[in-house]
Short mmCIF file of C-alpha atoms in Angstrom, two decimals:
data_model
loop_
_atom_site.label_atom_id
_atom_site.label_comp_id
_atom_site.label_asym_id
_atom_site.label_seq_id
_atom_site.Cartn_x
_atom_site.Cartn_y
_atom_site.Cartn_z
CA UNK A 151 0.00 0.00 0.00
CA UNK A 152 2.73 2.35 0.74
CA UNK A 153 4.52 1.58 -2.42
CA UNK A 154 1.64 2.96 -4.18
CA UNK A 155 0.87 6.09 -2.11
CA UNK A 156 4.49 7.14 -2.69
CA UNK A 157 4.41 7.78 -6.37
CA UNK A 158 0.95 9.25 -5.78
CA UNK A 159 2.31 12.06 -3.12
CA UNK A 160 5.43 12.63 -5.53
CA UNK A 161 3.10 13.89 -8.50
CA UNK A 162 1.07 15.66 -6.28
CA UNK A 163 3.87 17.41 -4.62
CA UNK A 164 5.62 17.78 -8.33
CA UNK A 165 1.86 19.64 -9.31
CA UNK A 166 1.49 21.96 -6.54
CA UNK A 167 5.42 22.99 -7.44
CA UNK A 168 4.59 22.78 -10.98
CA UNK A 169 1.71 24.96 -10.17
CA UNK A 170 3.64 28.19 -8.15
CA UNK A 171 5.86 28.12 -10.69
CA UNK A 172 3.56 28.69 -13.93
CA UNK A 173 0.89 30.62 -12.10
CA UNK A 174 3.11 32.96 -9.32
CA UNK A 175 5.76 33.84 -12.14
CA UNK A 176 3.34 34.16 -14.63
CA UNK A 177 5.17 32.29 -17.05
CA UNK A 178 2.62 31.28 -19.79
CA UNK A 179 2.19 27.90 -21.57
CA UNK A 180 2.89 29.02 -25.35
CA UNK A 181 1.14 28.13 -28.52
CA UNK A 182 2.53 28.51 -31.65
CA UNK A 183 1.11 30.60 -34.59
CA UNK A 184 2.60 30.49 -38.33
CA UNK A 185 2.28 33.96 -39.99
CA UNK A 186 1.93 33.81 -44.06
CA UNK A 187 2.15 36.65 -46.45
CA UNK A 188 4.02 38.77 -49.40
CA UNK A 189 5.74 41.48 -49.77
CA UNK A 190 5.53 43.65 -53.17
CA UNK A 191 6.83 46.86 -54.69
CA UNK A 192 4.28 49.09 -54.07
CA UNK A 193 4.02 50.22 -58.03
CA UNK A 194 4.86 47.60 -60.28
CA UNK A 195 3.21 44.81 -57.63
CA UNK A 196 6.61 42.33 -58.32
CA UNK A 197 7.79 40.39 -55.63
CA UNK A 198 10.53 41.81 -53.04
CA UNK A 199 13.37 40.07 -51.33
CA UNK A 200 13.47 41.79 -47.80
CA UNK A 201 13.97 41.39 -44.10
CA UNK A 202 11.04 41.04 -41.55
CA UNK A 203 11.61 41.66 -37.60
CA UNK A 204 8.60 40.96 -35.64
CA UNK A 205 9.32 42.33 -31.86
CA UNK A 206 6.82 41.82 -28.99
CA UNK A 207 5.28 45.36 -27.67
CA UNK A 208 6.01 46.69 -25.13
CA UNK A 209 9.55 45.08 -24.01
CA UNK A 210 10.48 43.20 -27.01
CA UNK A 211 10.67 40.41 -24.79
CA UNK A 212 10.31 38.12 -27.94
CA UNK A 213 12.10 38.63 -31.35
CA UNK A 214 11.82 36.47 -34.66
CA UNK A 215 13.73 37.43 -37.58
CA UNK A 216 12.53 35.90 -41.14
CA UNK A 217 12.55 37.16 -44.70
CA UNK A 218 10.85 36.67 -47.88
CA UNK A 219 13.85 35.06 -50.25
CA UNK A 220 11.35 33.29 -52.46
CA UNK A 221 10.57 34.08 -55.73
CA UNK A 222 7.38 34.87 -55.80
CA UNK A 223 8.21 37.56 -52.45
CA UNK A 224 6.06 35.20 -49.84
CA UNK A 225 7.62 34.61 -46.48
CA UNK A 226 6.68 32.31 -43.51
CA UNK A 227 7.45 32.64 -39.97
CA UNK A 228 6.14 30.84 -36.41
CA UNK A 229 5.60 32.68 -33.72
CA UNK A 230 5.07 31.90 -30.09
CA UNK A 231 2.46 33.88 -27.86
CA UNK A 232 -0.55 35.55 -28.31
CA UNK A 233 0.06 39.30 -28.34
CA UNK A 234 1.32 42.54 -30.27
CA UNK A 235 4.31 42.72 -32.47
CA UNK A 236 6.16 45.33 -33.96
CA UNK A 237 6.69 44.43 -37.77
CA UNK A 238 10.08 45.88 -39.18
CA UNK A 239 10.16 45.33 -43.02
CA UNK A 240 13.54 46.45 -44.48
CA UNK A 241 14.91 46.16 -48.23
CA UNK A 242 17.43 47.39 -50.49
CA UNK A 243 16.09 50.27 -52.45
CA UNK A 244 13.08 50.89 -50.35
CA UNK A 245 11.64 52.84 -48.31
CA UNK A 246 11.34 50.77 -45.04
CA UNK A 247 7.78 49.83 -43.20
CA UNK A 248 6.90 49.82 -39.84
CA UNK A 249 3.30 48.15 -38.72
CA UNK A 250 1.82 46.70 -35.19
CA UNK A 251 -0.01 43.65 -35.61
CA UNK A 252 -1.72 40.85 -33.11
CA UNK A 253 -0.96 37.78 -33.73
CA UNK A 254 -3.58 35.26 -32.67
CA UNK A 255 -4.23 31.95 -34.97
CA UNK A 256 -2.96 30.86 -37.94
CA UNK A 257 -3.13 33.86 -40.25
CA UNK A 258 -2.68 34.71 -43.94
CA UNK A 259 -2.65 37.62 -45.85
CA UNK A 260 -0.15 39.55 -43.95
CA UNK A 261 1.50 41.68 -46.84
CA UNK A 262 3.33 44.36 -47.08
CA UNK A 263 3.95 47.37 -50.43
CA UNK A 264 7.20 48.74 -50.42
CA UNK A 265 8.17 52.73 -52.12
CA UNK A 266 11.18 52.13 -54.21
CA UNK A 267 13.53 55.12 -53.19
CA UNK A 268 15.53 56.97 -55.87
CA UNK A 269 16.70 60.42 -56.69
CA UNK A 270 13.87 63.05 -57.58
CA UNK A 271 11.48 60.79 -56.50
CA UNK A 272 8.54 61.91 -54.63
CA UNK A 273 7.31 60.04 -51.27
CA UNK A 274 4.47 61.29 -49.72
CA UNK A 275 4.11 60.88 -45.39
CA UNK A 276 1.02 59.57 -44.80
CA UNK A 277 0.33 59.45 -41.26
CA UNK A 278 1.83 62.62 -40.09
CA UNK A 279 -0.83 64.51 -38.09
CA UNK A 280 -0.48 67.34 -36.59
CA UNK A 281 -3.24 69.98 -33.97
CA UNK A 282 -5.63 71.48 -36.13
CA UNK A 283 -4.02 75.43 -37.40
CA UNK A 284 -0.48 74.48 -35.38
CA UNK A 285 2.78 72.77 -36.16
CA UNK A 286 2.63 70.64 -32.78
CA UNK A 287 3.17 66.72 -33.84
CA UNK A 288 0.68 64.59 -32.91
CA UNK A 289 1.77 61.21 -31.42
CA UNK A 290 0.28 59.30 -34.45
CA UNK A 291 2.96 60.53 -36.40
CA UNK A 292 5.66 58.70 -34.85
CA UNK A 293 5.52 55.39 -36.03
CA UNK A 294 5.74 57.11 -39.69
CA UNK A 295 8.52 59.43 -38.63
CA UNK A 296 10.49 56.68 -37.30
CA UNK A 297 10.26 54.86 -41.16
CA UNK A 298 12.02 58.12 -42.09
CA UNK A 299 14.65 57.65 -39.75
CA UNK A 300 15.24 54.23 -40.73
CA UNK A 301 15.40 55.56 -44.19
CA UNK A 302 18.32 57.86 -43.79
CA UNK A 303 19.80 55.58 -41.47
CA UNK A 304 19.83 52.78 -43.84
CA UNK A 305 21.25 55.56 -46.46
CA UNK A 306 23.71 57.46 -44.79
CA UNK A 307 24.47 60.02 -47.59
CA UNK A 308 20.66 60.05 -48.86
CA UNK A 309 20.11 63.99 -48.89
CA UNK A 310 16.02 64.42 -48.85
CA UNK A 311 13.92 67.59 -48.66
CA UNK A 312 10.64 68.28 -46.67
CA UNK A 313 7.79 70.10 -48.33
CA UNK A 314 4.80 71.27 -46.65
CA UNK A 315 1.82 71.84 -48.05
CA UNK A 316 -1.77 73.17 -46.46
CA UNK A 317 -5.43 73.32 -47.79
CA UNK A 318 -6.08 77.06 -49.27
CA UNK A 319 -8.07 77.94 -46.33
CA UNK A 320 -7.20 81.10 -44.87
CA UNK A 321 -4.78 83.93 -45.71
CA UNK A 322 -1.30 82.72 -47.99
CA UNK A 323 1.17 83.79 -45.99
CA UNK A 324 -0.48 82.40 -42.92
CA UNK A 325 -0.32 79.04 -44.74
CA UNK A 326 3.16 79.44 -46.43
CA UNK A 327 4.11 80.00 -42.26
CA UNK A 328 2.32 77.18 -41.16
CA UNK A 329 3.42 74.73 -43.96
CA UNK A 330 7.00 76.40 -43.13
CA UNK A 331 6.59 75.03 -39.27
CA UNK A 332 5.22 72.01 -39.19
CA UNK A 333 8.69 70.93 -41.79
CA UNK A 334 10.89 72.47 -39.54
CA UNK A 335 9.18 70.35 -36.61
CA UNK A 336 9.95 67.51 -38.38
CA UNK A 337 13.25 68.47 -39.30
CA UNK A 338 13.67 69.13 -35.56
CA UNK A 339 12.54 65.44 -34.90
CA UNK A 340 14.94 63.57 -37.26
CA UNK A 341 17.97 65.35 -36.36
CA UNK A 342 16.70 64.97 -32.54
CA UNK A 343 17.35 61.34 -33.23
CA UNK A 344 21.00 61.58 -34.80
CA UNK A 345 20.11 62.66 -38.28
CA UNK A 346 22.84 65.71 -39.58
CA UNK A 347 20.70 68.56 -40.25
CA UNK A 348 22.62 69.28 -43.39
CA UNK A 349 21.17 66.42 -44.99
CA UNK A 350 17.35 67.42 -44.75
CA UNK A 351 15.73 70.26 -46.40
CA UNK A 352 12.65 71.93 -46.01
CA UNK A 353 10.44 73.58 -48.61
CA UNK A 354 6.83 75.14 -47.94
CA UNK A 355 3.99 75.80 -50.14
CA UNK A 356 1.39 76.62 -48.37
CA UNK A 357 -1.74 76.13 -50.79
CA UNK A 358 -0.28 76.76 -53.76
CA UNK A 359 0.35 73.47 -54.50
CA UNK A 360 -2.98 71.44 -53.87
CA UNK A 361 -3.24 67.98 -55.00
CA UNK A 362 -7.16 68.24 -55.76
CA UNK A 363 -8.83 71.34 -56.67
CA UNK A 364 -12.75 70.46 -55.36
CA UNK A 365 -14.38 72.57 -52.26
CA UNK A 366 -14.85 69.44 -50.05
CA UNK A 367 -13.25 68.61 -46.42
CA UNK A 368 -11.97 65.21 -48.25
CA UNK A 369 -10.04 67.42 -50.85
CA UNK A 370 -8.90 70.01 -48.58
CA UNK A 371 -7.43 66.58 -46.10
CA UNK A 372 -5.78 65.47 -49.26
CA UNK A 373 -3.65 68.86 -49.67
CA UNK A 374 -2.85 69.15 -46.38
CA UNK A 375 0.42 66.88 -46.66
CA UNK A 376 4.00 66.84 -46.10
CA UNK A 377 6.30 64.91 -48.94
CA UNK A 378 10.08 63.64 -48.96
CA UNK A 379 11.96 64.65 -52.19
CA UNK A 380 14.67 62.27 -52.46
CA UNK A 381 17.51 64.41 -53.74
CA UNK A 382 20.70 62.18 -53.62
CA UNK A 383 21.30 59.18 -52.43
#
């Protein structure tokens, strides 16, 4: 009888242990999750060779590294836990990308367009917001400010110039000051985090230079934009 209790009070003992240590430590019991997708230049569609970092939020506690060498630009990766990750997608010639993404299940459809990045050309920032009439960044803006650091950082003699642009609400030199600002605050950003200021620009328009032409709120939102003109690189 004792030879059978003893192997009994050893896994029970071995539980309650087993048990303090998952659930006091909060160490989790992972599942694994395989991420699919492609990544394509943004303008002709083709496939892209390029580098993917996925880092947990907030710590970056977990880090997987993978990158889409096949042909036909599709990359696979498993990851372990269910939470946010930081996407870094990185290739020669393009402008990187920078995306948060949950990761929960087996998921497809992950892709990713890439800006080729030449001389003269033209990139428009997207998600740069700013307070309504001021030059004050909004915190939205980072994640698309921090691209452009990558950028310049993954090009050390790329020379670029800032233009600023505004709906043609209100007076023009109001707007030519304003558009004026708000390139300078990025300006001020970038070479805040180790960019030379001799190799950024800034331009401003004000409304002179509007992108559509029609009296709506979605036209004037269109104009009001900043742009990177890639001048060397």
């Amino acid at each position: 009888m004792k030879s059978v209790r003893l192997p009994v009070i050893l896994l029970l003992v071995f539980l309650i242990m087993a048990f303090n240590v998952f659930g006091q430590t909060g160490y989790q019991l992972y599942k694994d999750y395989k991420i699919r997708g492609t990544i394509t230049d943004a303008l002709t569609k083709e496939p892209i060779n390029a580098t993917l970092v996925f880092e947990s939020v907030p710590d970056a506690s977990d880090v997987y590294i993978t990158g889409s060498g096949n042909t036909d630009g599709t990359f696979e990766v498993t990851i372990r836990n269910d939470q946010k990750y930081v996407v870094e997608v990185t290739s020669d010639n393009y402008k990187p990308e920078i995306d948060t993404v949950l990761i929960g299940g087996n998921q497809s459809g992950l892709n990713f367009e890439l800006l080729s990045v030449r001389p003269g050309q033209l990139l428009r920032l997207y998600n740069i917001y700013f307070a309504q009439g001021d030059y004050k960044l909004l915190d939205q803006s980072l994640q698309e400010i921090s691209e452009l650091v990558m950028l310049l950082n993954q090009y050390p003699d790329m020379k670029i110039r800032l233009e600023g642009h505004t709906d043609r609400l209100g007076g023009r030199s109001a707007n030519m000051e304003l558009s004026e600002n708000r390139v300078l605050e990025i300006k001020k950003y970038l070479v805040n985090h180790g960019i030379d200021h001799k190799r950024v620009k800034t331009a401003a328009f004000g409304g002179s230079k509007p992108i559509s032409t029609e009296n709506t709120e979605e036209s004037r939102e269109m104009n009001r934009r900043v742009e990177i003109r890639i001048l060397s690189i």
